[in-house]
Short mmCIF file of C-alpha atoms and ligand atoms in Angstrom, two decimals:
data_model
loop_
_atom_site.label_atom_id
_atom_site.label_comp_id
_atom_site.label_asym_id
_atom_site.label_seq_id
_atom_site.Cartn_x
_atom_site.Cartn_y
_atom_site.Cartn_z
CA UNK A 1 -12.84 -11.82 -15.43
CA UNK A 2 -13.59 -8.72 -17.57
CA UNK A 3 -10.63 -7.21 -19.33
CA UNK A 4 -8.92 -3.90 -17.76
CA UNK A 5 -10.09 -4.84 -14.25
CA UNK A 6 -8.24 -2.26 -11.95
CA UNK A 7 -8.76 -2.93 -8.14
CA UNK A 8 -7.43 -0.20 -5.91
CA UNK A 9 -7.13 -0.67 -2.45
CA UNK A 10 -5.88 1.75 0.26
CA UNK A 11 -5.63 1.80 4.11
CA UNK A 12 -2.81 2.74 6.82
CA UNK A 13 0.00 0.68 7.68
CA UNK A 14 -0.50 -2.70 9.11
CA UNK A 15 -4.14 -2.73 7.82
CA UNK A 16 -4.06 -5.75 6.29
CA UNK A 17 -4.32 -4.53 2.76
CA UNK A 18 -1.44 -6.05 1.44
CA UNK A 19 -2.69 -9.72 2.57
CA UNK A 20 -5.82 -8.84 1.00
CA UNK A 21 -4.50 -7.67 -1.98
CA UNK A 22 -2.47 -10.50 -2.52
CA UNK A 23 -5.18 -12.94 -2.18
CA UNK A 24 -7.83 -10.96 -4.45
CA UNK A 25 -5.02 -10.88 -7.11
CA UNK A 26 -4.51 -14.86 -6.80
CA UNK A 27 -8.41 -15.64 -6.66
CA UNK A 28 -9.11 -12.93 -9.83
CA UNK A 29 -5.97 -13.96 -11.64
CA UNK A 30 -4.64 -10.46 -11.72
CA UNK A 31 -1.08 -8.91 -11.47
CA UNK A 32 -0.22 -7.19 -8.26
CA UNK A 33 1.62 -4.45 -7.42
CA UNK A 34 2.20 -3.32 -3.47
CA UNK A 35 3.11 0.25 -4.06
CA UNK A 36 4.43 0.88 -0.85
CA UNK A 37 7.67 -1.08 -1.96
CA UNK A 38 8.33 1.41 -4.58
CA UNK A 39 8.69 4.23 -1.77
CA UNK A 40 10.62 1.90 0.55
CA UNK A 41 12.78 1.05 -2.76
CA UNK A 42 13.76 4.85 -2.83
CA UNK A 43 14.15 5.03 0.96
CA UNK A 44 16.65 1.89 0.84
CA UNK A 45 18.51 3.33 -1.72
CA UNK A 46 18.99 6.83 0.37
CA UNK A 47 19.93 4.82 3.44
CA UNK A 48 22.22 2.35 1.87
CA UNK A 49 24.31 5.23 0.14
CA UNK A 50 24.38 7.41 3.43
CA UNK A 51 22.26 10.23 1.69
CA UNK A 52 19.62 12.27 3.94
CA UNK A 53 16.31 10.98 3.84
CA UNK A 54 15.39 14.89 3.04
CA UNK A 55 17.69 15.24 0.03
CA UNK A 56 15.48 15.56 -2.62
CA UNK A 57 17.83 15.53 -5.65
CA UNK A 58 19.08 12.42 -4.57
CA UNK A 59 15.47 10.83 -3.70
CA UNK A 60 14.32 11.91 -7.20
CA UNK A 61 17.62 10.32 -8.69
CA UNK A 62 16.56 6.94 -6.80
CA UNK A 63 12.89 7.21 -7.89
CA UNK A 64 13.81 7.18 -11.53
CA UNK A 65 15.74 3.97 -10.86
CA UNK A 66 12.91 2.55 -9.21
CA UNK A 67 12.42 -0.80 -11.19
CA UNK A 68 8.74 -2.45 -10.66
CA UNK A 69 10.44 -5.97 -11.65
CA UNK A 70 13.34 -5.61 -8.96
CA UNK A 71 11.62 -4.82 -5.88
CA UNK A 72 12.73 -7.33 -3.42
CA UNK A 73 10.30 -7.41 -0.62
CA UNK A 74 12.43 -9.04 1.84
CA UNK A 75 15.13 -6.73 1.55
CA UNK A 76 12.65 -3.87 1.91
CA UNK A 77 10.72 -5.02 4.98
CA UNK A 78 12.77 -3.45 7.64
CA UNK A 79 11.01 -1.16 9.75
CA UNK A 80 13.58 1.61 9.39
CA UNK A 81 13.05 1.25 5.83
CA UNK A 82 9.04 1.78 6.30
CA UNK A 83 9.67 4.77 8.45
CA UNK A 84 11.95 6.45 5.79
CA UNK A 85 9.70 5.67 3.14
CA UNK A 86 6.81 7.95 4.96
CA UNK A 87 9.31 10.58 4.80
CA UNK A 88 10.68 10.53 1.02
CA UNK A 89 6.88 9.82 0.40
CA UNK A 90 6.19 13.52 0.98
CA UNK A 91 8.29 14.65 -1.88
CA UNK A 92 5.76 15.75 -4.70
CA UNK A 93 8.44 15.18 -7.44
CA UNK A 94 9.33 11.52 -5.91
CA UNK A 95 5.54 11.03 -5.92
CA UNK A 96 5.15 12.08 -9.50
CA UNK A 97 7.89 9.75 -10.72
CA UNK A 98 6.69 6.32 -8.93
CA UNK A 99 3.17 7.29 -9.40
CA UNK A 100 3.93 7.35 -13.59
CA UNK A 101 5.32 3.47 -12.94
CA UNK A 102 2.43 2.25 -11.01
CA UNK A 103 -0.11 3.72 -13.75
CA UNK A 104 1.85 2.15 -16.30
CA UNK A 105 1.73 -1.61 -14.04
CA UNK A 106 -2.23 -0.70 -13.71
CA UNK A 107 -2.80 -0.24 -17.30
CA UNK A 108 -1.53 -3.88 -18.31
CA UNK A 109 -3.70 -5.94 -20.03
CA UNK A 110 -6.17 -7.90 -17.70
CA UNK A 111 -5.84 -5.46 -15.40
CA UNK A 112 -4.27 -5.60 -11.66
CA UNK A 113 -4.47 -5.11 -8.29
CA UNK A 114 -2.65 -2.18 -6.66
CA UNK A 115 -2.43 -1.36 -2.77
CA UNK A 116 -1.10 1.54 -1.25
CA UNK A 117 -2.28 5.11 0.13
CA UNK A 118 -3.57 6.77 -2.97
CA UNK A 119 -4.44 4.70 -5.11
CA UNK A 120 -8.24 5.42 -5.72
CA UNK A 121 -7.45 9.10 -5.06
CA UNK A 122 -4.60 9.70 -7.53
CA UNK A 123 -2.85 6.75 -9.17
CA UNK A 124 -6.25 4.79 -10.71
CA UNK A 125 -9.16 7.29 -9.81
CA UNK A 126 -11.13 5.28 -12.49
CA UNK A 127 -10.67 2.27 -10.76
CA UNK A 128 -14.43 0.12 -10.90
CA UNK A 129 -13.35 -1.35 -7.60
CA UNK A 130 -12.14 0.98 -4.74
CA UNK A 131 -11.34 -0.49 -1.02
CA UNK A 132 -10.18 1.53 1.89
CA UNK A 133 -9.12 -1.12 4.55
CA UNK A 134 -8.61 -0.05 8.18
CA UNK A 135 -8.82 -1.17 11.52
CA UNK A 136 -7.88 0.80 14.83
CA UNK A 137 -4.30 1.42 15.58
CA UNK A 138 -4.19 -0.68 18.78
CA UNK A 139 -5.31 -3.61 16.45
CA UNK A 140 -2.78 -2.91 13.67
CA UNK A 141 -0.17 -2.45 16.35
CA UNK A 142 -1.48 -5.92 17.92
CA UNK A 143 -1.45 -7.84 14.67
CA UNK A 144 2.23 -6.47 13.63
CA UNK A 145 3.65 -7.41 17.23
CA UNK A 146 2.12 -10.97 16.34
CA UNK A 147 3.98 -10.92 13.15
CA UNK A 148 7.03 -9.84 14.77
CA UNK A 149 6.61 -12.92 17.50
CA UNK A 150 5.56 -15.26 14.79
CA UNK A 151 9.22 -14.70 13.18
CA UNK A 152 10.69 -15.31 16.28
CA UNK A 153 11.32 -11.54 17.22
CA UNK A 154 10.57 -9.57 20.07
CA UNK A 155 9.22 -5.92 20.31
CA UNK A 156 8.02 -3.18 22.90
CA UNK A 157 4.12 -2.72 22.29
CA UNK A 158 3.70 0.65 23.35
CA UNK A 159 6.63 1.58 20.79
CA UNK A 160 4.96 -0.52 17.67
CA UNK A 161 1.79 1.37 18.39
CA UNK A 162 3.57 4.63 18.63
CA UNK A 163 5.39 3.95 15.23
CA UNK A 164 2.12 3.31 13.59
CA UNK A 165 0.48 6.30 14.75
CA UNK A 166 3.44 8.36 13.92
CA UNK A 167 3.23 7.18 10.31
CA UNK A 168 -0.52 7.25 10.11
CA UNK A 169 0.06 11.04 11.14
CA UNK A 170 2.67 11.41 8.28
CA UNK A 171 0.45 9.74 5.85
CA UNK A 172 -2.99 11.33 6.46
CA UNK A 173 -1.32 15.03 7.25
CA UNK A 174 0.66 15.38 4.00
CA UNK A 175 -0.02 18.03 1.56
CA UNK A 176 0.22 15.49 -1.81
CA UNK A 177 -1.69 12.87 -2.00
CA UNK A 178 -2.61 12.39 1.79
CA UNK A 179 -4.14 9.03 2.66
CA UNK A 180 -7.94 9.32 2.81
CA UNK A 181 -10.65 7.22 1.03
CA UNK A 182 -11.99 7.93 -2.25
CA UNK A 183 -15.69 9.13 -2.15
CA UNK A 184 -16.88 6.08 -3.81
CA UNK A 185 -14.38 3.55 -2.12
CA UNK A 186 -16.10 0.46 0.08
CA UNK A 187 -15.11 0.82 3.53
CA UNK A 188 -13.63 -2.45 5.15
CA UNK A 189 -13.16 -2.10 8.62
CA UNK A 190 -11.01 -5.01 10.07
CA UNK A 191 -10.65 -4.23 13.53
CA UNK A 192 -13.08 -7.31 14.47
CA UNK A 193 -12.48 -9.22 11.49
CA UNK A 194 -10.56 -12.29 10.54
CA UNK A 195 -8.57 -11.96 6.99
CA UNK A 196 -10.73 -14.60 5.80
CA UNK A 197 -13.80 -12.53 6.71
CA UNK A 198 -12.31 -9.47 4.78
CA UNK A 199 -11.47 -11.56 2.23
CA UNK A 200 -15.20 -12.58 1.75
CA UNK A 201 -16.27 -9.27 2.31
CA UNK A 202 -13.80 -7.75 -0.27
CA UNK A 203 -14.94 -10.95 -2.99
CA UNK A 204 -18.76 -9.86 -2.42
CA UNK A 205 -18.06 -6.10 -3.34
CA UNK A 206 -15.78 -7.36 -6.28
CA UNK A 207 -18.46 -9.91 -7.72
CA UNK A 208 -21.13 -6.99 -7.30
CA UNK A 209 -19.07 -4.68 -9.37
CA UNK A 210 -18.53 -7.49 -12.11
CA UNK A 211 -22.02 -8.50 -12.19
CA UNK A 212 -23.42 -5.08 -13.18
CA UNK A 213 -20.42 -4.91 -15.81
CA UNK A 214 -21.55 -8.12 -17.43
CA UNK A 215 -25.29 -6.85 -17.33
CA UNK A 216 -24.46 -3.27 -18.73
O1 LIG B 301 2.71 0.48 2.55
P1 LIG B 301 4.28 0.35 3.12
O2 LIG B 301 3.92 0.34 4.61
O3 LIG B 301 5.02 -0.49 2.44
O4 LIG B 301 4.48 1.74 2.87
C1 LIG B 301 5.38 2.71 3.40
C2 LIG B 301 5.27 4.00 3.19
O5 LIG B 301 4.96 4.42 1.72
C3 LIG B 301 3.85 4.63 3.66
O6 LIG B 301 4.09 4.92 5.10
C4 LIG B 301 3.29 5.84 3.09
O7 LIG B 301 3.94 6.74 3.46
C5 LIG B 301 4.20 5.48 1.51
N1 LIG B 301 3.46 5.13 0.33
C6 LIG B 301 2.65 6.29 0.01
N2 LIG B 301 1.81 6.22 -1.22
C7 LIG B 301 1.52 4.52 -1.52
C8 LIG B 301 2.03 3.44 -0.55
C9 LIG B 301 3.29 3.76 0.04
O8 LIG B 301 2.66 7.22 0.05
N3 LIG B 301 0.82 4.38 -2.66
#
């Protein structure tokens, strides 16, 4: 792996970008940051202190306290936290603080894989590899349902679908750093793809960029 390899992965909720990001990071021996956890950490702090989700002053304070080394994926996995995260994520000052931390992570020697909503467009616009991972809302809702059932839970499929659609709208419709593919992103529609096939497609894109770099 060439030094300073940054891989930016963006996409909507439940598109599979997180799983793909982890697998790519393992395979290429790169550090990995799921940037969604940083927004979730802010939301979690507001919820646990009983502060309203539109309280910008407290959200900013919470964003400053986010420590990338202390992000507890398990504690931040609740559905309510994800939904709340998309509400605090509309605040420009919260984004600015978290984006600074994410950029510092991306700049580490050896490079990194970051996944989120605005990595290719805002956080790492110069990343040599940008992937935009997507799938239809129905497929994403079905995957989420299987996930919940796989962990012994149950949920209403229609509710999951409307949750996903609501979060898509909020993430794609906000004024600051809306979710959209960077102009130079490779699109990966995984609606009809297994995670294995998506991983193979991503590897072939990354290996192509690496080969070009080595020839240059
Ligand atoms: O990816 P995840 O579902 O954990 O993200 C939770 C929320 O955080 C998203 O719905 C989005 O509003 C916000 N987010 C963001 N920018 C990122 C990552 C996540 O706005 N880079």
